[in-house]
Amino acid sequence: MYRGESGLGFGRVLSQFYGHIRVDSVTFVSLKEDIGNLDAMTTREDSVYLAKLAEQAERYEEMVESMKKVASSGQELTVEERNLLSVAYKNVIGARRASWRIVSSIEQKEENKGNLAQALLIKEYRSKIESELTCICNDILTVLDTHLIVSANTGESKVFYYKMKGDYYRYLAEFAVGDKRKAPSDASLAAYKEASGIAGTDLPPTHPIRLGLALNFSVFYYEILNSPDCACHLAKQAFDDAIAELDTLSEESYKDSTLIMLILVIWQTLLVAEEQYIKRREIDKIKSQKDSTNEKDKSPR
């Protein structure tokens, strides 16, 4: 059965049609528009339903295709549709990123063993995964730039989409090497900064999207720009700002926000621990060099 958001069922459209035995051209055109609009709404509803079905079946490539149809409508996505799109691409890209990390680790081990023939085979296989990663990232980045960002009307949705843009350029930068790393790295930084600027004025510090943005931006500074100090500062600032306004946390987003705040604390703790470990190693190295020098001075000449 056809059903539209306006409550105009398909049977009602037909009754209107047959109720006009002498249909003039204006009425006929109007009825055609009603049916066309009804089909369009049904198609969007069906695409969302199929995306949910694909998610339950763990067929994420098909979930992506269904949500791309919704995203290309030129209309602002609902929160549910936005999240479905994000989940679809996150699962598709997540599987490849995990594969890339595993294969890269095996490749490194084979190189260390001197098994160059195997390492060459693995390199070719890794290149295949990187091609898939590039294709997926470019796909969602095109959807974001062509449809979603331009049709975003709220600060929340703009932050969400610019954060996604930063994320997927970051994924491209993860496996890029040499001069090829600069372009996705710069694009990711620009997108994260744009999202942060909007979040700073339109979203409270306790908003889960703003907190998630801060976490991912911090990861970008650490993994892509190799700047643990900036990463730690950003994570700490986001957590401190959220704690200061914890009383503004809505019941609706309480679970999501507090979970991300916990992750921010853990992430910050890891960054601090690593920094302390590096400093201790540097101190031990300097001490070892001094001891070695002293031993040489004591040796008979």
mmCIF file of C-alpha atoms in Angstrom:
data_model
loop_
_atom_site.group_PDB
_atom_site.id
_atom_site.type_symbol
_atom_site.label_atom_id
_atom_site.label_comp_id
_atom_site.label_asym_id
_atom_site.label_seq_id
_atom_site.Cartn_x
_atom_site.Cartn_y
_atom_site.Cartn_z
ATOM 1 C CA MET A 1 0.000 0.000 0.000
ATOM 2 C CA TYR A 2 1.253 3.498 -0.840
ATOM 3 C CA ARG A 3 1.475 5.925 2.011
ATOM 4 C CA GLY A 4 2.737 9.509 2.115
ATOM 5 C CA GLU A 5 3.558 11.812 5.006
ATOM 6 C CA SER A 6 0.606 14.043 4.075
ATOM 7 C CA GLY A 7 -1.821 11.183 4.746
ATOM 8 C CA LEU A 8 -2.937 11.118 1.103
ATOM 9 C CA GLY A 9 -3.237 7.375 0.340
ATOM 10 C CA PHE A 10 -3.032 5.932 -3.154
ATOM 11 C CA GLY A 11 -6.686 4.877 -2.958
ATOM 12 C CA ARG A 12 -7.688 8.469 -2.255
ATOM 13 C CA VAL A 13 -5.764 9.652 -5.318
ATOM 14 C CA LEU A 14 -7.638 7.122 -7.457
ATOM 15 C CA SER A 15 -11.006 8.117 -5.992
ATOM 16 C CA GLN A 16 -10.248 11.737 -6.867
ATOM 17 C CA PHE A 17 -9.354 10.678 -10.387
ATOM 18 C CA TYR A 18 -12.489 8.600 -10.986
ATOM 19 C CA GLY A 19 -14.633 11.242 -9.316
ATOM 20 C CA HIS A 20 -13.787 13.582 -12.207
ATOM 21 C CA ILE A 21 -15.510 11.978 -15.226
ATOM 22 C CA ARG A 22 -15.003 15.218 -17.157
ATOM 23 C CA VAL A 23 -11.417 15.987 -16.201
ATOM 24 C CA ASP A 24 -10.105 19.325 -17.363
ATOM 25 C CA SER A 25 -6.393 19.764 -18.101
ATOM 26 C CA VAL A 26 -5.645 21.650 -14.854
ATOM 27 C CA THR A 27 -7.169 18.939 -12.656
ATOM 28 C CA PHE A 28 -5.350 16.226 -14.595
ATOM 29 C CA VAL A 29 -1.979 17.960 -14.196
ATOM 30 C CA SER A 30 -2.657 18.455 -10.483
ATOM 31 C CA LEU A 31 -3.443 14.760 -10.031
ATOM 32 C CA LYS A 32 -0.291 13.772 -11.908
ATOM 33 C CA GLU A 33 1.743 15.986 -9.564
ATOM 34 C CA ASP A 34 0.061 14.415 -6.525
ATOM 35 C CA ILE A 35 0.932 10.924 -7.727
ATOM 36 C CA GLY A 36 4.477 11.980 -8.625
ATOM 37 C CA ASN A 37 5.043 13.540 -5.207
ATOM 38 C CA LEU A 38 3.587 10.463 -3.544
ATOM 39 C CA ASP A 39 5.959 8.205 -5.480
ATOM 40 C CA ALA A 40 8.904 10.426 -4.531
ATOM 41 C CA MET A 41 8.019 10.259 -0.837
ATOM 42 C CA THR A 42 7.497 6.519 -1.013
ATOM 43 C CA THR A 43 10.850 6.063 -2.739
ATOM 44 C CA ARG A 44 12.618 7.981 0.026
ATOM 45 C CA GLU A 45 10.793 6.019 2.718
ATOM 46 C CA ASP A 46 11.617 2.768 0.953
ATOM 47 C CA SER A 47 15.291 3.716 0.681
ATOM 48 C CA VAL A 48 15.475 4.429 4.415
ATOM 49 C CA TYR A 49 13.670 1.171 5.178
ATOM 50 C CA LEU A 50 16.014 -0.805 2.905
ATOM 51 C CA ALA A 51 19.015 0.864 4.556
ATOM 52 C CA LYS A 52 17.782 -0.307 7.975
ATOM 53 C CA LEU A 53 17.191 -3.778 6.572
ATOM 54 C CA ALA A 54 20.687 -3.877 5.065
ATOM 55 C CA GLU A 55 22.157 -2.776 8.397
ATOM 56 C CA GLN A 56 20.458 -5.633 10.227
ATOM 57 C CA ALA A 57 21.684 -8.047 7.549
ATOM 58 C CA GLU A 58 25.182 -6.499 7.796
ATOM 59 C CA ARG A 59 25.172 -5.753 4.061
ATOM 60 C CA TYR A 60 26.745 -2.340 4.417
ATOM 61 C CA GLU A 61 27.586 -1.720 0.745
ATOM 62 C CA GLU A 62 23.858 -1.942 -0.028
ATOM 63 C CA MET A 63 23.107 0.244 2.979
ATOM 64 C CA VAL A 64 25.425 2.853 1.460
ATOM 65 C CA GLU A 65 23.627 2.724 -1.894
ATOM 66 C CA SER A 66 20.213 3.177 -0.268
ATOM 67 C CA MET A 67 21.358 6.163 1.782
ATOM 68 C CA LYS A 68 23.102 7.756 -1.208
ATOM 69 C CA LYS A 69 19.696 7.889 -2.911
ATOM 70 C CA VAL A 70 18.283 9.693 0.119
ATOM 71 C CA ALA A 71 21.275 12.048 0.318
ATOM 72 C CA SER A 72 20.960 13.020 -3.347
ATOM 73 C CA SER A 73 17.389 14.277 -2.852
ATOM 74 C CA GLY A 74 18.640 17.828 -2.275
ATOM 75 C CA GLN A 75 16.674 18.050 0.981
ATOM 76 C CA GLU A 76 17.992 18.302 4.527
ATOM 77 C CA LEU A 77 18.373 14.837 6.034
ATOM 78 C CA THR A 78 16.608 13.990 9.262
ATOM 79 C CA VAL A 79 18.738 13.027 12.270
ATOM 80 C CA GLU A 80 17.845 9.380 11.677
ATOM 81 C CA GLU A 81 18.790 9.550 7.985
ATOM 82 C CA ARG A 82 22.020 11.354 8.815
ATOM 83 C CA ASN A 83 23.004 8.680 11.313
ATOM 84 C CA LEU A 84 22.117 5.866 8.907
ATOM 85 C CA LEU A 85 24.363 7.410 6.256
ATOM 86 C CA SER A 86 27.207 7.740 8.756
ATOM 87 C CA VAL A 87 26.843 4.164 10.018
ATOM 88 C CA ALA A 88 26.747 2.792 6.471
ATOM 89 C CA TYR A 89 29.983 4.427 5.373
ATOM 90 C CA LYS A 90 31.672 3.867 8.742
ATOM 91 C CA ASN A 91 31.186 0.110 8.445
ATOM 92 C CA VAL A 92 32.258 -0.029 4.803
ATOM 93 C CA ILE A 93 35.403 2.028 5.414
ATOM 94 C CA GLY A 94 36.076 0.464 8.824
ATOM 95 C CA ALA A 95 36.455 -3.034 7.403
ATOM 96 C CA ARG A 96 39.008 -1.829 4.833
ATOM 97 C CA ARG A 97 40.952 0.234 7.370
ATOM 98 C CA ALA A 98 41.226 -2.806 9.637
ATOM 99 C CA SER A 99 42.365 -4.932 6.687
ATOM 100 C CA TRP A 100 44.963 -2.338 5.722
ATOM 101 C CA ARG A 101 46.432 -2.246 9.239
ATOM 102 C CA ILE A 102 46.673 -6.047 9.422
ATOM 103 C CA VAL A 103 48.250 -6.397 5.978
ATOM 104 C CA SER A 104 50.694 -3.533 6.627
ATOM 105 C CA SER A 105 51.799 -5.186 9.866
ATOM 106 C CA ILE A 106 52.399 -8.523 8.120
ATOM 107 C CA GLU A 107 54.290 -6.751 5.334
ATOM 108 C CA GLN A 108 56.598 -5.110 7.872
ATOM 109 C CA LYS A 109 57.289 -8.442 9.581
ATOM 110 C CA GLU A 110 58.149 -10.127 6.281
ATOM 111 C CA GLU A 111 60.509 -7.279 5.365
ATOM 112 C CA ASN A 112 62.216 -7.554 8.748
ATOM 113 C CA LYS A 113 62.714 -11.281 8.142
ATOM 114 C CA GLY A 114 64.211 -10.556 4.745
ATOM 115 C CA ASN A 115 61.397 -12.329 2.878
ATOM 116 C CA LEU A 116 61.351 -9.840 0.017
ATOM 117 C CA ALA A 117 59.314 -12.008 -2.391
ATOM 118 C CA GLN A 118 56.479 -12.332 0.126
ATOM 119 C CA ALA A 119 56.748 -8.652 1.015
ATOM 120 C CA LEU A 120 56.314 -7.745 -2.655
ATOM 121 C CA LEU A 121 53.154 -9.862 -2.910
ATOM 122 C CA ILE A 122 51.780 -8.244 0.229
ATOM 123 C CA LYS A 123 52.578 -4.786 -1.129
ATOM 124 C CA GLU A 124 50.481 -5.480 -4.235
ATOM 125 C CA TYR A 125 47.636 -6.752 -2.050
ATOM 126 C CA ARG A 126 47.905 -3.670 0.170
ATOM 127 C CA SER A 127 47.678 -1.455 -2.919
ATOM 128 C CA LYS A 128 44.389 -3.146 -3.802
ATOM 129 C CA ILE A 129 42.982 -2.318 -0.362
ATOM 130 C CA GLU A 130 44.221 1.258 -0.681
ATOM 131 C CA SER A 131 42.392 1.598 -4.008
ATOM 132 C CA GLU A 132 39.172 0.487 -2.300
ATOM 133 C CA LEU A 133 39.765 2.936 0.545
ATOM 134 C CA THR A 134 40.339 5.760 -1.927
ATOM 135 C CA CYS A 135 37.171 4.912 -3.842
ATOM 136 C CA ILE A 136 35.002 4.831 -0.708
ATOM 137 C CA CYS A 137 36.447 8.062 0.692
ATOM 138 C CA ASN A 138 36.075 9.926 -2.602
ATOM 139 C CA ASP A 139 32.506 8.648 -2.874
ATOM 140 C CA ILE A 140 31.313 10.035 0.468
ATOM 141 C CA LEU A 141 33.340 13.232 0.032
ATOM 142 C CA THR A 142 31.520 13.847 -3.263
ATOM 143 C CA VAL A 143 28.155 13.227 -1.575
ATOM 144 C CA LEU A 144 29.082 15.648 1.213
ATOM 145 C CA ASP A 145 30.251 18.450 -1.090
ATOM 146 C CA THR A 146 27.588 18.002 -3.770
ATOM 147 C CA HIS A 147 24.496 17.395 -1.657
ATOM 148 C CA LEU A 148 24.755 17.390 2.118
ATOM 149 C CA ILE A 149 26.819 20.430 3.113
ATOM 150 C CA VAL A 150 25.056 22.750 0.650
ATOM 151 C CA SER A 151 21.616 21.651 1.874
ATOM 152 C CA ALA A 152 22.452 21.795 5.601
ATOM 153 C CA ASN A 153 20.319 24.391 7.382
ATOM 154 C CA THR A 154 21.259 23.886 11.039
ATOM 155 C CA GLY A 155 24.513 24.314 12.908
ATOM 156 C CA GLU A 156 24.260 20.742 14.163
ATOM 157 C CA SER A 157 24.023 19.241 10.681
ATOM 158 C CA LYS A 158 26.830 21.466 9.363
ATOM 159 C CA VAL A 159 29.145 20.356 12.170
ATOM 160 C CA PHE A 160 28.160 16.737 11.528
ATOM 161 C CA TYR A 161 28.969 16.931 7.815
ATOM 162 C CA TYR A 162 32.193 18.923 8.148
ATOM 163 C CA LYS A 163 33.325 16.450 10.814
ATOM 164 C CA MET A 164 32.618 13.612 8.363
ATOM 165 C CA LYS A 165 34.581 15.470 5.712
ATOM 166 C CA GLY A 166 37.527 15.805 8.078
ATOM 167 C CA ASP A 167 37.282 12.130 9.021
ATOM 168 C CA TYR A 168 37.347 10.794 5.460
ATOM 169 C CA TYR A 169 40.184 13.038 4.359
ATOM 170 C CA ARG A 170 42.016 11.786 7.460
ATOM 171 C CA TYR A 171 41.435 8.207 6.327
ATOM 172 C CA LEU A 172 42.986 9.104 2.962
ATOM 173 C CA ALA A 173 45.977 10.646 4.722
ATOM 174 C CA GLU A 174 46.473 7.528 6.867
ATOM 175 C CA PHE A 175 47.933 5.487 4.016
ATOM 176 C CA ALA A 176 49.240 8.277 1.781
ATOM 177 C CA VAL A 177 53.018 8.686 1.705
ATOM 178 C CA GLY A 178 55.413 11.436 0.687
ATOM 179 C CA ASP A 179 53.998 14.379 -1.238
ATOM 180 C CA LYS A 180 50.651 12.592 -1.658
ATOM 181 C CA ARG A 181 49.970 12.944 2.067
ATOM 182 C CA LYS A 182 49.860 16.748 2.123
ATOM 183 C CA ALA A 183 46.640 17.309 0.127
ATOM 184 C CA PRO A 184 44.319 15.048 2.191
ATOM 185 C CA SER A 185 46.009 16.190 5.393
ATOM 186 C CA ASP A 186 45.413 19.873 4.586
ATOM 187 C CA ALA A 187 41.825 19.179 3.509
ATOM 188 C CA SER A 188 41.137 17.254 6.709
ATOM 189 C CA LEU A 189 42.571 20.047 8.851
ATOM 190 C CA ALA A 190 40.469 22.659 7.033
ATOM 191 C CA ALA A 191 37.272 20.619 7.471
ATOM 192 C CA TYR A 192 37.903 19.983 11.170
ATOM 193 C CA LYS A 193 38.606 23.683 11.731
ATOM 194 C CA GLU A 194 35.400 24.649 9.920
ATOM 195 C CA ALA A 195 33.415 22.181 12.009
ATOM 196 C CA SER A 196 35.052 23.418 15.225
ATOM 197 C CA GLY A 197 34.248 27.035 14.407
ATOM 198 C CA ILE A 198 30.566 26.283 13.866
ATOM 199 C CA ALA A 199 30.422 23.992 16.908
ATOM 200 C CA GLY A 200 31.914 26.711 19.092
ATOM 201 C CA THR A 201 29.026 29.074 18.337
ATOM 202 C CA ASP A 202 26.084 26.745 17.632
ATOM 203 C CA LEU A 203 26.532 23.727 19.921
ATOM 204 C CA PRO A 204 27.018 23.517 23.704
ATOM 205 C CA PRO A 205 30.273 21.933 24.965
ATOM 206 C CA THR A 206 28.298 18.901 26.157
ATOM 207 C CA HIS A 207 26.755 18.158 22.755
ATOM 208 C CA PRO A 208 27.812 14.649 21.616
ATOM 209 C CA ILE A 209 28.601 15.810 18.069
ATOM 210 C CA ARG A 210 30.872 18.588 19.370
ATOM 211 C CA LEU A 211 32.580 16.148 21.749
ATOM 212 C CA GLY A 212 33.000 13.553 18.990
ATOM 213 C CA LEU A 213 34.487 16.214 16.746
ATOM 214 C CA ALA A 214 37.027 17.176 19.423
ATOM 215 C CA LEU A 215 38.023 13.530 19.881
ATOM 216 C CA ASN A 216 38.530 12.901 16.160
ATOM 217 C CA PHE A 217 40.326 16.218 15.673
ATOM 218 C CA SER A 218 42.664 15.242 18.523
ATOM 219 C CA VAL A 219 43.352 11.886 16.847
ATOM 220 C CA PHE A 220 44.128 13.781 13.629
ATOM 221 C CA TYR A 221 46.735 15.934 15.382
ATOM 222 C CA TYR A 222 48.356 12.862 16.905
ATOM 223 C CA GLU A 223 48.284 10.396 13.999
ATOM 224 C CA ILE A 224 48.497 12.647 10.924
ATOM 225 C CA LEU A 225 50.332 15.785 12.071
ATOM 226 C CA ASN A 226 52.449 13.935 14.653
ATOM 227 C CA SER A 227 51.648 16.594 17.250
ATOM 228 C CA PRO A 228 50.855 14.882 20.587
ATOM 229 C CA ASP A 229 50.950 18.185 22.487
ATOM 230 C CA CYS A 230 48.183 19.696 20.324
ATOM 231 C CA ALA A 231 46.233 16.445 20.508
ATOM 232 C CA CYS A 232 46.418 16.373 24.301
ATOM 233 C CA HIS A 233 45.525 20.068 24.655
ATOM 234 C CA LEU A 234 42.493 19.725 22.385
ATOM 235 C CA ALA A 235 41.168 16.655 24.223
ATOM 236 C CA LYS A 236 41.694 18.273 27.636
ATOM 237 C CA GLN A 237 40.034 21.530 26.562
ATOM 238 C CA ALA A 238 36.971 19.709 25.212
ATOM 239 C CA PHE A 239 36.601 17.687 28.408
ATOM 240 C CA ASP A 240 37.104 20.678 30.716
ATOM 241 C CA ASP A 241 34.570 22.761 28.763
ATOM 242 C CA ALA A 242 32.017 19.953 28.967
ATOM 243 C CA ILE A 243 32.563 19.408 32.700
ATOM 244 C CA ALA A 244 32.069 23.129 33.341
ATOM 245 C CA GLU A 245 28.612 22.981 31.743
ATOM 246 C CA LEU A 246 27.578 19.494 32.786
ATOM 247 C CA ASP A 247 24.329 20.860 34.221
ATOM 248 C CA THR A 248 23.235 21.805 30.681
ATOM 249 C CA LEU A 249 23.495 18.198 29.491
ATOM 250 C CA SER A 250 20.141 17.076 28.144
ATOM 251 C CA GLU A 251 18.649 13.772 29.224
ATOM 252 C CA GLU A 252 18.329 12.766 25.575
ATOM 253 C CA SER A 253 22.071 12.925 24.877
ATOM 254 C CA TYR A 254 23.337 12.068 28.387
ATOM 255 C CA LYS A 255 24.509 8.550 27.528
ATOM 256 C CA ASP A 256 26.302 9.520 24.299
ATOM 257 C CA SER A 257 27.925 12.619 25.774
ATOM 258 C CA THR A 258 29.222 10.964 28.949
ATOM 259 C CA LEU A 259 30.603 8.031 26.936
ATOM 260 C CA ILE A 260 32.596 10.343 24.653
ATOM 261 C CA MET A 261 33.778 12.333 27.686
ATOM 262 C CA LEU A 262 35.069 9.091 29.196
ATOM 263 C CA ILE A 263 36.876 8.240 25.946
ATOM 264 C CA LEU A 264 38.406 11.737 25.936
ATOM 265 C CA VAL A 265 39.783 11.154 29.446
ATOM 266 C CA ILE A 266 41.225 7.753 28.485
ATOM 267 C CA TRP A 267 42.701 9.167 25.275
ATOM 268 C CA GLN A 268 44.246 12.105 27.127
ATOM 269 C CA THR A 269 45.677 9.750 29.772
ATOM 270 C CA LEU A 270 47.305 7.623 27.062
ATOM 271 C CA LEU A 271 48.815 10.706 25.433
ATOM 272 C CA VAL A 272 50.249 11.952 28.736
ATOM 273 C CA ALA A 273 51.600 8.489 29.592
ATOM 274 C CA GLU A 274 53.303 8.214 26.206
ATOM 275 C CA GLU A 275 54.829 11.675 26.564
ATOM 276 C CA GLN A 276 56.206 10.754 29.997
ATOM 277 C CA TYR A 277 57.576 7.482 28.608
ATOM 278 C CA ILE A 278 59.377 9.317 25.795
ATOM 279 C CA LYS A 279 60.846 11.829 28.261
ATOM 280 C CA ARG A 280 62.067 9.009 30.525
ATOM 281 C CA ARG A 281 63.739 7.319 27.559
ATOM 282 C CA GLU A 282 65.464 10.577 26.619
ATOM 283 C CA ILE A 283 66.668 11.060 30.202
ATOM 284 C CA ASP A 284 67.917 7.456 30.368
ATOM 285 C CA LYS A 285 69.703 7.925 27.039
ATOM 286 C CA ILE A 286 71.450 11.096 28.246
ATOM 287 C CA LYS A 287 72.352 9.393 31.524
ATOM 288 C CA SER A 288 73.734 6.392 29.647
ATOM 289 C CA GLN A 289 75.859 8.649 27.452
ATOM 290 C CA LYS A 290 77.229 10.448 30.534
ATOM 291 C CA ASP A 291 78.054 7.148 32.239
ATOM 292 C CA SER A 292 79.816 5.975 29.095
ATOM 293 C CA THR A 293 81.847 9.189 28.965
ATOM 294 C CA ASN A 294 82.787 8.877 32.648
ATOM 295 C CA GLU A 295 83.934 5.290 32.131
ATOM 296 C CA LYS A 296 86.189 6.407 29.283
ATOM 297 C CA ASP A 297 87.665 9.169 31.458
ATOM 298 C CA LYS A 298 88.463 6.623 34.190
ATOM 299 C CA SER A 299 90.165 4.197 31.824
ATOM 300 C CA PRO A 300 94.015 4.206 31.919
ATOM 301 C CA ARG A 301 95.786 6.165 29.234
#
